[in-house]
């Protein structure tokens, strides 16, 4: 005589296990997506900081001290500061700020620039 | 009656479900790993860029140190401070390279990165070209970067390219009668001194008295100032000169300017001292090339070779009472400069040894005390033949275009 209801039990157990597994997997996917998003934003912010520092290193007065850059869906605020350190040296700071899930994220990069004059010419020195 | 055993089909379902869950988990884990790797790569790239910017900051700070020393007139001290002198990196071998750690007075730390910098220079071929190397390291060990650039630094000055092509250069006259022991040979067409047709003057004076004050130097006036005969000039050659004020006039360092141009005493002395301090000598490879002498002791050492001529300067201090004499057996390849400051009596009884190149005297030459042979050579100033690009302003530090490099050598 067939045991009534065993197929249902089996199905319920199977469904439960599958559900648990999918729950875990979806949680992992969620974390991975967050991490990917964070990584992408960080890369974009680093690139903006690098561009700002490179502009500051050229000594071009046209480098904006503050700018808003939108790389959808995030808007980054890029700030460039020059701090004199004596007669021949200045410190350049690039700060990139953006909002992520209600929190303010920020990276700060620094370098320095001297006012050593360039010699406009070609040197045959093998350097 | 016991029920017959039922075929159990749940195991297959269970296994199937477990397999599906396992597959799903593996797929999720694999994608998470890829995302994690991407996150690590982006962090690593950011770290590398920060290291690069920090190394650039070290280099800029080093450049500022050089400019500050230049403003203070203190350039030689950057390489003269023995506490900061250091062994050069492996790609800059031998005693010809001198390296010093720079103080980085603008700060040795930036955003958690430790900065360092050194300056290196070639004491033989390029004491005026400083290679600055900056580096940055993170204390955690996660990241480092190196960057370098070269600059021209006016620690020495270019020498004139139009100095008289003569064997003996005076800022005065020869006292008559000239010792028969003195022989002067000009440059010759054959390339060998004292053999063949002379192609340049043998003796040139920068202060021939214009005794008749007619604004021109006659042959008699030149002969009176430079009373040499054929015995003194076995290779022929002319006696040339430029007019000077009659009688004693202020010493205008004309010989120095003709041979050494804008180079100053302190620059030459610093260069010579640096070579000595770095271990260069006659026996090293390459050999020392610049000798600045302040001792009044007579000179007894042969110097230089035809391939590596030297510059030997007897300074004004060495000539305070009497200029050092060169021993008869001594042979100097290169240029000998005697800074007698136009006081001819300091060269009374002087001896020249054998000089293959150029003998330049800041003054006249009274009676010689012994033999003296001076044979002109075309490479007489090779020790000072440094690379100065055309059109460069040699009076201030400046970047060398295209010298910026990142990474190790």
XYZ file of C-alpha atoms in Angstrom, chain A residues 1-3 10 13-14 17-18 21 25 28-29 32 35-36 38-39 42-43 46-47 50 53-54 57 85 87-89 91 108-119 121-125 127, chain B residues 6 9-10 13-14 17 21 28-29 32 35 38-39 42 45-46 49-50 53 56-57 60-61 63-64 67 71 106-107 109-111 115 129 131 150 387 389-390 392 396-401 403 405:
96
model
C 0.000 0.000 0.000
C 1.471 3.289 -0.990
C 2.475 5.590 1.949
C 9.813 15.069 -0.024
C 12.020 19.217 2.207
C 13.435 19.727 -1.240
C 16.633 23.130 1.007
C 16.460 24.875 -2.312
C 20.444 27.635 -0.812
C 23.254 32.620 -2.925
C 26.185 36.526 -1.757
C 25.090 38.093 -4.999
C 29.083 40.969 -4.611
C 31.386 45.321 -3.749
C 31.377 45.728 -7.492
C 32.038 50.196 -4.556
C 34.955 49.108 -6.678
C 36.451 53.890 -6.143
C 38.095 53.453 -9.523
C 40.795 57.520 -8.189
C 40.829 58.430 -11.845
C 44.686 61.384 -10.692
C 46.685 65.998 -9.502
C 48.147 65.839 -12.988
C 51.326 69.412 -11.464
C 55.751 75.003 1.385
C 59.704 79.498 -1.880
C 60.225 76.605 -4.237
C 57.736 73.927 -3.238
C 51.844 70.660 -1.962
C 42.494 62.219 -0.638
C 45.598 62.155 -2.799
C 48.631 64.389 -2.444
C 51.795 65.217 -4.279
C 54.262 68.095 -4.485
C 55.541 70.373 -7.167
C 58.709 72.460 -7.338
C 59.195 75.584 -9.411
C 62.444 74.386 -10.902
C 62.548 76.040 -14.311
C 62.403 73.983 -17.427
C 64.985 74.376 -20.083
C 65.582 72.532 -25.601
C 66.847 69.132 -26.492
C 69.642 67.537 -24.619
C 71.659 64.786 -26.129
C 72.594 63.460 -22.745
C 70.057 59.663 -19.255
C 7.670 1.017 -0.867
C 11.913 8.024 -4.711
C 12.777 10.883 -2.372
C 14.813 14.442 -5.481
C 17.048 15.172 -2.560
C 18.068 19.572 -5.029
C 22.038 24.213 -4.548
C 27.767 32.579 -6.866
C 31.099 31.986 -5.202
C 32.002 36.811 -5.957
C 34.261 40.766 -7.972
C 38.391 43.250 -9.266
C 38.127 45.112 -5.982
C 41.365 48.538 -8.209
C 46.026 50.238 -8.820
C 45.048 53.081 -6.565
C 49.155 55.551 -8.299
C 49.428 56.992 -4.825
C 52.504 60.547 -6.724
C 56.952 62.464 -7.494
C 56.540 64.498 -4.305
C 59.895 67.747 -6.218
C 61.054 68.189 -2.628
C 64.441 69.815 -6.473
C 63.347 72.426 -3.949
C 66.954 75.537 -5.436
C 69.547 80.735 -3.414
C 59.943 70.133 2.778
C 59.030 66.982 4.667
C 56.393 62.040 4.953
C 53.295 62.481 2.838
C 49.898 60.948 3.547
C 59.842 59.772 1.173
C 74.442 67.295 -14.259
C 70.522 63.043 -11.314
C 68.138 65.174 -14.129
C 78.465 68.718 -22.170
C 73.771 72.122 -24.740
C 73.810 75.070 -27.018
C 71.402 76.821 -22.259
C 70.948 78.671 -12.941
C 69.572 75.238 -12.127
C 67.081 73.891 -14.602
C 65.422 70.673 -15.610
C 66.846 68.606 -18.407
C 64.060 68.006 -20.877
C 65.070 63.118 -18.338
C 61.835 58.428 -15.643
